[in-house]
Amino acid sequence: SDICNIATQIERNGETTYRRASAACRNHEIAATLPLIADQELQHARWFEVIRSTQSTTVEQQEVERMGRDLLQEMIRGNDFLLSRDDLERAGSIGEVLERSKLFEQDTILFYQFLLDLLNDAQSISWMKKIIQEEHNHIRELERLEKSTVAI
């Protein structure tokens, strides 16, 4: 439950970040692409919400969850997984926004790879692998957009 809550929040933060960046961007191609990434982040959040609502836990799993709660909180402390409005306004270029977004995606992938090891059912493992692959695709798309801004 805690893991799904954290993952849901990460995805919702990513969605918000991409929508804000799109609204602030003057480059048409980038402004049009970022909402597509945001839509995928929203799909990921919804998947984690479904997993959270359908998971039943044993007493042993609840104890492991309690022990892991502190570890998870420590892992994400100091990493807000969110590009704030101030960050967007302070960014000197769209390239800085794209770079920060790539870091967000990389952090998310690392966290999800950690979570992948905790999953025990085939469907959840398959979905997590799919989400990790989509996060990798986001990085590739952000890199492509970075290259297009250099060419302008």
Tab-separated table of N, CA and C in Angstrom:
chain	number	residue	atom	x	y	z
A	1	SER	N	0.816	-1.195	0.000
A	1	SER	CA	0.000	0.000	0.000
A	1	SER	C	0.860	1.259	0.000
A	2	ASP	N	1.868	1.305	0.886
A	2	ASP	CA	2.764	2.470	0.922
A	2	ASP	C	3.517	2.619	-0.389
A	3	ILE	N	3.987	1.496	-0.904
A	3	ILE	CA	4.736	1.527	-2.154
A	3	ILE	C	3.842	2.049	-3.283
A	4	CYS	N	2.630	1.554	-3.344
A	4	CYS	CA	1.707	2.018	-4.385
A	4	CYS	C	1.365	3.486	-4.194
A	5	ASN	N	1.215	3.929	-2.958
A	5	ASN	CA	0.947	5.347	-2.703
A	5	ASN	C	2.094	6.219	-3.198
A	6	ILE	N	3.319	5.813	-2.902
A	6	ILE	CA	4.488	6.584	-3.329
A	6	ILE	C	4.580	6.590	-4.851
A	7	ALA	N	4.417	5.422	-5.462
A	7	ALA	CA	4.506	5.333	-6.922
A	7	ALA	C	3.401	6.149	-7.592
A	8	THR	N	2.199	6.108	-7.025
A	8	THR	CA	1.100	6.908	-7.567
A	8	THR	C	1.447	8.389	-7.505
A	9	GLN	N	1.989	8.828	-6.378
A	9	GLN	CA	2.346	10.238	-6.231
A	9	GLN	C	3.456	10.634	-7.196
A	10	ILE	N	4.441	9.765	-7.369
A	10	ILE	CA	5.520	10.040	-8.325
A	10	ILE	C	4.933	10.256	-9.714
A	11	GLU	N	4.036	9.380	-10.117
A	11	GLU	CA	3.441	9.483	-11.449
A	11	GLU	C	2.566	10.726	-11.587
A	12	ARG	N	1.804	11.034	-10.567
A	12	ARG	CA	0.979	12.254	-10.612
A	12	ARG	C	1.861	13.500	-10.652
A	13	ASN	N	2.961	13.484	-9.898
A	13	ASN	CA	3.903	14.601	-9.953
A	13	ASN	C	4.502	14.736	-11.347
A	14	GLY	N	4.829	13.596	-11.961
A	14	GLY	CA	5.359	13.630	-13.320
A	14	GLY	C	4.346	14.196	-14.295
A	15	GLU	N	3.107	13.772	-14.158
A	15	GLU	CA	2.060	14.305	-15.026
A	15	GLU	C	1.961	15.827	-14.881
A	16	THR	N	1.923	16.296	-13.648
A	16	THR	CA	1.831	17.740	-13.386
A	16	THR	C	3.031	18.475	-13.971
A	17	THR	N	4.217	17.916	-13.773
A	17	THR	CA	5.437	18.535	-14.276
A	17	THR	C	5.384	18.712	-15.790
A	18	TYR	N	5.023	17.658	-16.496
A	18	TYR	CA	4.992	17.739	-17.957
A	18	TYR	C	3.909	18.691	-18.455
A	19	ARG	N	2.792	18.732	-17.803
A	19	ARG	CA	1.741	19.666	-18.220
A	19	ARG	C	2.173	21.119	-17.964
A	20	ARG	N	2.813	21.373	-16.835
A	20	ARG	CA	3.315	22.725	-16.554
A	20	ARG	C	4.372	23.137	-17.572
A	21	ALA	N	5.294	22.228	-17.837
A	21	ALA	CA	6.368	22.536	-18.782
A	21	ALA	C	5.789	22.810	-20.166
A	22	SER	N	4.794	22.026	-20.560
A	22	SER	CA	4.164	22.233	-21.858
A	22	SER	C	3.505	23.604	-21.932
A	23	ALA	N	2.796	23.978	-20.881
A	23	ALA	CA	2.104	25.275	-20.855
A	23	ALA	C	3.085	26.446	-20.898
A	24	ALA	N	4.287	26.245	-20.340
A	24	ALA	CA	5.270	27.330	-20.281
A	24	ALA	C	6.177	27.379	-21.509
A	25	CYS	N	6.090	26.355	-22.347
A	25	CYS	CA	7.034	26.229	-23.465
A	25	CYS	C	6.550	26.987	-24.702
A	26	ARG	N	7.487	27.651	-25.342
A	26	ARG	CA	7.172	28.378	-26.580
A	26	ARG	C	7.471	27.552	-27.829
A	27	ASN	N	8.234	26.478	-27.663
A	27	ASN	CA	8.571	25.602	-28.773
A	27	ASN	C	7.370	24.682	-29.030
A	28	HIS	N	6.771	24.811	-30.230
A	28	HIS	CA	5.540	24.086	-30.551
A	28	HIS	C	5.721	22.574	-30.448
A	29	GLU	N	6.810	22.050	-30.984
A	29	GLU	CA	7.026	20.596	-30.973
A	29	GLU	C	7.107	20.070	-29.537
A	30	ILE	N	7.838	20.770	-28.703
A	30	ILE	CA	7.980	20.347	-27.312
A	30	ILE	C	6.658	20.507	-26.574
A	31	ALA	N	5.994	21.640	-26.782
A	31	ALA	CA	4.709	21.885	-26.127
A	31	ALA	C	3.667	20.840	-26.518
A	32	ALA	N	3.764	20.297	-27.718
A	32	ALA	CA	2.825	19.278	-28.179
A	32	ALA	C	3.192	17.874	-27.690
A	33	THR	N	4.469	17.636	-27.453
A	33	THR	CA	4.934	16.304	-27.053
A	33	THR	C	4.791	16.054	-25.557
A	34	LEU	N	5.061	17.052	-24.732
A	34	LEU	CA	5.039	16.852	-23.286
A	34	LEU	C	3.682	16.379	-22.746
A	35	PRO	N	2.552	16.851	-23.285
A	35	PRO	CA	1.276	16.314	-22.786
A	35	PRO	C	1.092	14.817	-23.087
A	36	LEU	N	1.711	14.334	-24.149
A	36	LEU	CA	1.634	12.903	-24.454
A	36	LEU	C	2.349	12.095	-23.383
A	37	ILE	N	3.509	12.592	-22.945
A	37	ILE	CA	4.235	11.942	-21.854
A	37	ILE	C	3.407	12.044	-20.570
A	38	ALA	N	2.790	13.204	-20.344
A	38	ALA	CA	1.951	13.393	-19.156
A	38	ALA	C	0.802	12.386	-19.143
A	39	ASP	N	0.211	12.131	-20.301
A	39	ASP	CA	-0.881	11.167	-20.379
A	39	ASP	C	-0.418	9.769	-19.960
A	40	GLN	N	0.804	9.395	-20.360
A	40	GLN	CA	1.327	8.098	-19.954
A	40	GLN	C	1.581	8.054	-18.452
A	41	GLU	N	2.082	9.153	-17.899
A	41	GLU	CA	2.299	9.204	-16.450
A	41	GLU	C	0.966	9.019	-15.715
A	42	LEU	N	-0.101	9.612	-16.230
A	42	LEU	CA	-1.422	9.453	-15.634
A	42	LEU	C	-1.873	7.992	-15.699
A	43	GLN	N	-1.626	7.329	-16.830
A	43	GLN	CA	-1.961	5.907	-16.950
A	43	GLN	C	-1.206	5.079	-15.917
A	44	HIS	N	0.067	5.410	-15.700
A	44	HIS	CA	0.867	4.697	-14.706
A	44	HIS	C	0.264	4.888	-13.308
A	45	ALA	N	-0.107	6.121	-12.981
A	45	ALA	CA	-0.698	6.409	-11.671
A	45	ALA	C	-1.975	5.585	-11.476
A	46	ARG	N	-2.783	5.516	-12.502
A	46	ARG	CA	-4.034	4.751	-12.403
A	46	ARG	C	-3.751	3.264	-12.181
A	47	TRP	N	-2.710	2.739	-12.823
A	47	TRP	CA	-2.353	1.336	-12.630
A	47	TRP	C	-1.962	1.095	-11.171
A	48	PHE	N	-1.140	1.978	-10.614
A	48	PHE	CA	-0.742	1.812	-9.213
A	48	PHE	C	-1.948	1.918	-8.276
A	49	GLU	N	-2.905	2.769	-8.617
A	49	GLU	CA	-4.115	2.880	-7.790
A	49	GLU	C	-4.929	1.586	-7.832
A	50	VAL	N	-5.006	0.956	-9.000
A	50	VAL	CA	-5.729	-0.311	-9.128
A	50	VAL	C	-5.016	-1.396	-8.328
A	51	ILE	N	-3.696	-1.455	-8.454
A	51	ILE	CA	-2.929	-2.455	-7.710
A	51	ILE	C	-3.151	-2.272	-6.216
A	52	ARG	N	-3.093	-1.032	-5.754
A	52	ARG	CA	-3.268	-0.758	-4.324
A	52	ARG	C	-4.637	-1.230	-3.851
A	53	SER	N	-5.671	-0.989	-4.651
A	53	SER	CA	-7.034	-1.324	-4.219
A	53	SER	C	-7.329	-2.813	-4.294
A	54	THR	N	-6.564	-3.581	-5.058
A	54	THR	CA	-6.844	-5.008	-5.205
A	54	THR	C	-5.911	-5.888	-4.387
A	55	GLN	N	-4.892	-5.315	-3.781
A	55	GLN	CA	-3.937	-6.107	-3.018
A	55	GLN	C	-4.470	-6.431	-1.629
A	56	SER	N	-4.412	-7.702	-1.268
A	56	SER	CA	-4.678	-8.088	0.111
A	56	SER	C	-3.342	-8.517	0.701
A	57	THR	N	-3.159	-8.246	1.974
A	57	THR	CA	-1.871	-8.544	2.588
A	57	THR	C	-2.048	-9.439	3.806
A	58	THR	N	-1.060	-10.303	3.979
A	58	THR	CA	-1.032	-11.162	5.157
A	58	THR	C	-0.432	-10.370	6.316
A	59	VAL	N	-0.523	-10.931	7.495
A	59	VAL	CA	0.064	-10.292	8.676
A	59	VAL	C	1.578	-10.125	8.471
A	60	GLU	N	2.213	-11.152	7.921
A	60	GLU	CA	3.655	-11.079	7.655
A	60	GLU	C	3.975	-9.956	6.673
A	61	GLN	N	3.191	-9.840	5.608
A	61	GLN	CA	3.410	-8.775	4.629
A	61	GLN	C	3.189	-7.400	5.252
A	62	GLN	N	2.228	-7.295	6.149
A	62	GLN	CA	1.992	-6.022	6.822
A	62	GLN	C	3.190	-5.633	7.673
A	63	GLU	N	3.812	-6.609	8.313
A	63	GLU	CA	5.012	-6.335	9.126
A	63	GLU	C	6.169	-5.895	8.230
A	64	VAL	N	6.367	-6.574	7.114
A	64	VAL	CA	7.417	-6.184	6.170
A	64	VAL	C	7.138	-4.781	5.648
A	65	GLU	N	5.874	-4.482	5.381
A	65	GLU	CA	5.496	-3.152	4.899
A	65	GLU	C	5.846	-2.087	5.933
A	66	ARG	N	5.564	-2.360	7.189
A	66	ARG	CA	5.902	-1.398	8.246
A	66	ARG	C	7.414	-1.171	8.308
A	67	MET	N	8.171	-2.245	8.200
A	67	MET	CA	9.637	-2.118	8.253
A	67	MET	C	10.165	-1.383	7.026
A	68	GLY	N	9.550	-1.639	5.879
A	68	GLY	CA	10.007	-1.003	4.647
A	68	GLY	C	9.602	0.449	4.512
A	69	ARG	N	8.592	0.857	5.274
A	69	ARG	CA	8.089	2.223	5.182
A	69	ARG	C	9.198	3.246	5.441
A	70	ASP	N	9.970	3.023	6.498
A	70	ASP	CA	11.062	3.958	6.815
A	70	ASP	C	12.117	3.966	5.715
A	71	LEU	N	12.426	2.788	5.189
A	71	LEU	CA	13.407	2.700	4.109
A	71	LEU	C	12.930	3.476	2.891
A	72	LEU	N	11.690	3.294	2.500
A	72	LEU	CA	11.156	4.003	1.338
A	72	LEU	C	11.142	5.510	1.555
A	73	GLN	N	10.744	5.922	2.737
A	73	GLN	CA	10.718	7.358	3.013
A	73	GLN	C	12.115	7.943	2.945
A	74	GLU	N	13.093	7.216	3.429
A	74	GLU	CA	14.483	7.686	3.369
A	74	GLU	C	14.966	7.753	1.920
A	75	MET	N	14.566	6.776	1.111
A	75	MET	CA	14.985	6.748	-0.296
A	75	MET	C	14.489	7.961	-1.060
A	76	ILE	N	13.263	8.385	-0.769
A	76	ILE	CA	12.703	9.472	-1.564
A	76	ILE	C	12.854	10.831	-0.893
A	77	ARG	N	13.339	10.852	0.349
A	77	ARG	CA	13.547	12.132	1.032
A	77	ARG	C	14.562	12.961	0.240
A	78	GLY	N	14.264	14.204	0.034
A	78	GLY	CA	15.174	15.076	-0.704
A	78	GLY	C	15.043	14.954	-2.208
A	79	ASN	N	14.214	14.038	-2.675
A	79	ASN	CA	13.990	13.897	-4.112
A	79	ASN	C	12.501	14.082	-4.339
A	80	ASP	N	12.137	15.283	-4.746
A	80	ASP	CA	10.718	15.611	-4.813
A	80	ASP	C	10.005	15.051	-6.042
A	81	PHE	N	10.739	14.509	-6.993
A	81	PHE	CA	10.125	13.952	-8.197
A	81	PHE	C	9.150	14.935	-8.829
A	82	LEU	N	9.444	16.220	-8.677
A	82	LEU	CA	8.541	17.224	-9.220
A	82	LEU	C	9.326	18.472	-9.587
A	83	LEU	N	9.147	18.918	-10.782
A	83	LEU	CA	9.720	20.177	-11.230
A	83	LEU	C	8.720	21.261	-10.881
A	84	SER	N	9.078	22.131	-9.961
A	84	SER	CA	8.136	23.128	-9.473
A	84	SER	C	7.973	24.271	-10.464
A	85	ARG	N	6.942	25.056	-10.239
A	85	ARG	CA	6.694	26.241	-11.064
A	85	ARG	C	7.891	27.186	-10.987
A	86	ASP	N	8.485	27.324	-9.787
A	86	ASP	CA	9.666	28.178	-9.632
A	86	ASP	C	10.828	27.655	-10.468
A	87	ASP	N	11.019	26.325	-10.465
A	87	ASP	CA	12.081	25.738	-11.282
A	87	ASP	C	11.866	26.066	-12.759
A	88	LEU	N	10.616	25.977	-13.190
A	88	LEU	CA	10.324	26.287	-14.589
A	88	LEU	C	10.625	27.748	-14.900
A	89	GLU	N	10.238	28.629	-13.988
A	89	GLU	CA	10.453	30.058	-14.229
A	89	GLU	C	11.931	30.422	-14.169
A	90	ARG	N	12.690	29.725	-13.334
A	90	ARG	CA	14.127	30.002	-13.211
A	90	ARG	C	14.957	29.375	-14.322
A	91	ALA	N	14.408	28.376	-14.976
A	91	ALA	CA	15.162	27.699	-16.026
A	91	ALA	C	15.540	28.698	-17.107
A	92	GLY	N	16.811	28.696	-17.458
A	92	GLY	CA	17.295	29.634	-18.458
A	92	GLY	C	16.942	29.225	-19.872
A	93	SER	N	16.557	27.973	-20.034
A	93	SER	CA	16.223	27.489	-21.372
A	93	SER	C	15.336	26.257	-21.264
A	94	ILE	N	14.707	25.945	-22.366
A	94	ILE	CA	13.909	24.721	-22.407
A	94	ILE	C	14.829	23.517	-22.253
A	95	GLY	N	16.077	23.654	-22.668
A	95	GLY	CA	17.054	22.580	-22.495
A	95	GLY	C	17.235	22.219	-21.034
A	96	GLU	N	17.225	23.211	-20.156
A	96	GLU	CA	17.333	22.946	-18.716
A	96	GLU	C	16.107	22.197	-18.207
A	97	VAL	N	14.941	22.558	-18.693
A	97	VAL	CA	13.712	21.872	-18.295
A	97	VAL	C	13.772	20.414	-18.759
A	98	LEU	N	14.206	20.190	-19.986
A	98	LEU	CA	14.299	18.834	-20.509
A	98	LEU	C	15.326	18.015	-19.735
A	99	GLU	N	16.444	18.626	-19.379
A	99	GLU	CA	17.477	17.931	-18.612
A	99	GLU	C	16.941	17.531	-17.241
A	100	ARG	N	16.258	18.439	-16.580
A	100	ARG	CA	15.674	18.148	-15.264
A	100	ARG	C	14.630	17.028	-15.395
A	101	SER	N	13.878	17.044	-16.454
A	101	SER	CA	12.875	16.001	-16.678
A	101	SER	C	13.528	14.637	-16.884
A	102	LYS	N	14.644	14.607	-17.584
A	102	LYS	CA	15.369	13.343	-17.762
A	102	LYS	C	15.836	12.792	-16.416
A	103	LEU	N	16.323	13.670	-15.549
A	103	LEU	CA	16.759	13.236	-14.216
A	103	LEU	C	15.579	12.666	-13.432
A	104	PHE	N	14.437	13.313	-13.550
A	104	PHE	CA	13.207	12.828	-12.918
A	104	PHE	C	12.908	11.405	-13.384
A	105	GLU	N	12.977	11.190	-14.700
A	105	GLU	CA	12.691	9.869	-15.261
A	105	GLU	C	13.714	8.841	-14.786
A	106	GLN	N	14.986	9.211	-14.739
A	106	GLN	CA	16.028	8.288	-14.289
A	106	GLN	C	15.810	7.883	-12.833
A	107	ASP	N	15.474	8.850	-11.987
A	107	ASP	CA	15.194	8.542	-10.582
A	107	ASP	C	13.997	7.607	-10.455
A	108	THR	N	12.992	7.864	-11.262
A	108	THR	CA	11.796	7.031	-11.236
A	108	THR	C	12.124	5.603	-11.642
A	109	ILE	N	12.927	5.443	-12.686
A	109	ILE	CA	13.326	4.104	-13.151
A	109	ILE	C	14.072	3.363	-12.045
A	110	LEU	N	15.003	4.031	-11.388
A	110	LEU	CA	15.745	3.383	-10.302
A	110	LEU	C	14.803	2.901	-9.199
A	111	PHE	N	13.866	3.741	-8.833
A	111	PHE	CA	12.910	3.371	-7.798
A	111	PHE	C	12.072	2.180	-8.243
A	112	TYR	N	11.605	2.189	-9.475
A	112	TYR	CA	10.757	1.103	-9.965
A	112	TYR	C	11.541	-0.192	-10.126
A	113	GLN	N	12.816	-0.109	-10.464
A	113	GLN	CA	13.620	-1.325	-10.537
A	113	GLN	C	13.759	-1.947	-9.146
A	114	PHE	N	13.875	-1.090	-8.135
A	114	PHE	CA	13.885	-1.582	-6.758
A	114	PHE	C	12.557	-2.259	-6.435
A	115	LEU	N	11.450	-1.627	-6.808
A	115	LEU	CA	10.131	-2.188	-6.531
A	115	LEU	C	9.898	-3.504	-7.264
A	116	LEU	N	10.461	-3.615	-8.457
A	116	LEU	CA	10.281	-4.823	-9.264
A	116	LEU	C	10.723	-6.055	-8.485
A	117	ASP	N	11.788	-5.926	-7.719
A	117	ASP	CA	12.287	-7.052	-6.929
A	117	ASP	C	11.343	-7.441	-5.794
A	118	LEU	N	10.432	-6.550	-5.422
A	118	LEU	CA	9.504	-6.830	-4.330
A	118	LEU	C	8.212	-7.479	-4.805
A	119	LEU	N	7.972	-7.455	-6.108
A	119	LEU	CA	6.724	-8.001	-6.645
A	119	LEU	C	6.804	-9.514	-6.745
A	120	ASN	N	5.642	-10.157	-6.573
A	120	ASN	CA	5.652	-11.617	-6.611
A	120	ASN	C	4.614	-12.229	-7.546
A	121	ASP	N	3.785	-11.424	-8.170
A	121	ASP	CA	2.837	-12.028	-9.106
A	121	ASP	C	3.179	-11.602	-10.535
A	122	ALA	N	2.950	-12.515	-11.447
A	122	ALA	CA	3.376	-12.337	-12.839
A	122	ALA	C	2.762	-11.108	-13.496
A	123	GLN	N	1.488	-10.848	-13.231
A	123	GLN	CA	0.840	-9.695	-13.875
A	123	GLN	C	1.456	-8.387	-13.403
A	124	SER	N	1.689	-8.250	-12.104
A	124	SER	CA	2.301	-7.020	-11.585
A	124	SER	C	3.720	-6.847	-12.111
A	125	ILE	N	4.464	-7.931	-12.175
A	125	ILE	CA	5.827	-7.871	-12.715
A	125	ILE	C	5.791	-7.422	-14.168
A	126	SER	N	4.872	-7.981	-14.936
A	126	SER	CA	4.746	-7.602	-16.345
A	126	SER	C	4.406	-6.122	-16.493
A	127	TRP	N	3.441	-5.631	-15.698
A	127	TRP	CA	3.054	-4.219	-15.764
A	127	TRP	C	4.198	-3.311	-15.334
A	128	MET	N	4.922	-3.699	-14.289
A	128	MET	CA	6.033	-2.866	-13.827
A	128	MET	C	7.113	-2.788	-14.901
A	129	LYS	N	7.399	-3.892	-15.545
A	129	LYS	CA	8.386	-3.880	-16.630
A	129	LYS	C	7.925	-2.981	-17.769
A	130	LYS	N	6.636	-3.013	-18.056
A	130	LYS	CA	6.094	-2.150	-19.104
A	130	LYS	C	6.254	-0.678	-18.721
A	131	ILE	N	5.955	-0.349	-17.480
A	131	ILE	CA	6.094	1.034	-17.020
A	131	ILE	C	7.551	1.466	-17.074
A	132	ILE	N	8.452	0.610	-16.633
A	132	ILE	CA	9.887	0.938	-16.694
A	132	ILE	C	10.297	1.197	-18.137
A	133	GLN	N	9.821	0.373	-19.065
A	133	GLN	CA	10.146	0.574	-20.475
A	133	GLN	C	9.598	1.907	-20.977
A	134	GLU	N	8.386	2.256	-20.572
A	134	GLU	CA	7.817	3.546	-20.992
A	134	GLU	C	8.610	4.712	-20.403
A	135	GLU	N	9.109	4.561	-19.184
A	135	GLU	CA	9.940	5.617	-18.597
A	135	GLU	C	11.241	5.764	-19.393
A	136	HIS	N	11.820	4.644	-19.819
A	136	HIS	CA	13.002	4.703	-20.701
A	136	HIS	C	12.651	5.406	-22.014
A	137	ASN	N	11.465	5.122	-22.543
A	137	ASN	CA	11.021	5.787	-23.770
A	137	ASN	C	10.887	7.292	-23.547
A	138	HIS	N	10.431	7.694	-22.370
A	138	HIS	CA	10.330	9.126	-22.053
A	138	HIS	C	11.705	9.777	-22.115
A	139	ILE	N	12.711	9.100	-21.583
A	139	ILE	CA	14.075	9.650	-21.634
A	139	ILE	C	14.519	9.811	-23.082
A	140	ARG	N	14.288	8.792	-23.893
A	140	ARG	CA	14.680	8.888	-25.312
A	140	ARG	C	13.950	10.041	-26.003
A	141	GLU	N	12.673	10.215	-25.695
A	141	GLU	CA	11.893	11.302	-26.304
A	141	GLU	C	12.415	12.660	-25.830
A	142	LEU	N	12.731	12.775	-24.557
A	142	LEU	CA	13.292	14.028	-24.028
A	142	LEU	C	14.641	14.334	-24.672
A	143	GLU	N	15.451	13.305	-24.890
A	143	GLU	CA	16.741	13.497	-25.575
A	143	GLU	C	16.526	13.954	-27.012
A	144	ARG	N	15.524	13.364	-27.683
A	144	ARG	CA	15.214	13.787	-29.053
A	144	ARG	C	14.794	15.254	-29.071
A	145	LEU	N	13.964	15.635	-28.100
A	145	LEU	CA	13.524	17.034	-28.024
A	145	LEU	C	14.700	17.966	-27.735
A	146	GLU	N	15.614	17.517	-26.889
A	146	GLU	CA	16.811	18.320	-26.609
A	146	GLU	C	17.594	18.582	-27.893
A	147	LYS	N	17.759	17.526	-28.685
A	147	LYS	CA	18.492	17.664	-29.948
A	147	LYS	C	17.764	18.618	-30.898
A	148	SER	N	16.446	18.570	-30.895
A	148	SER	CA	15.695	19.456	-31.787
A	148	SER	C	15.829	20.908	-31.352
A	149	THR	N	16.003	21.178	-30.062
A	149	THR	CA	16.165	22.570	-29.606
A	149	THR	C	17.537	23.090	-29.967
A	150	VAL	N	18.530	22.190	-30.023
A	150	VAL	CA	19.882	22.607	-30.413
A	150	VAL	C	19.907	22.968	-31.888
A	151	ALA	N	19.116	22.246	-32.686
A	151	ALA	CA	19.089	22.459	-34.129
A	151	ALA	C	18.383	23.759	-34.499
A	152	ILE	N	17.583	24.299	-33.592
A	152	ILE	CA	16.814	25.526	-33.896
A	152	ILE	C	17.714	26.735	-33.864
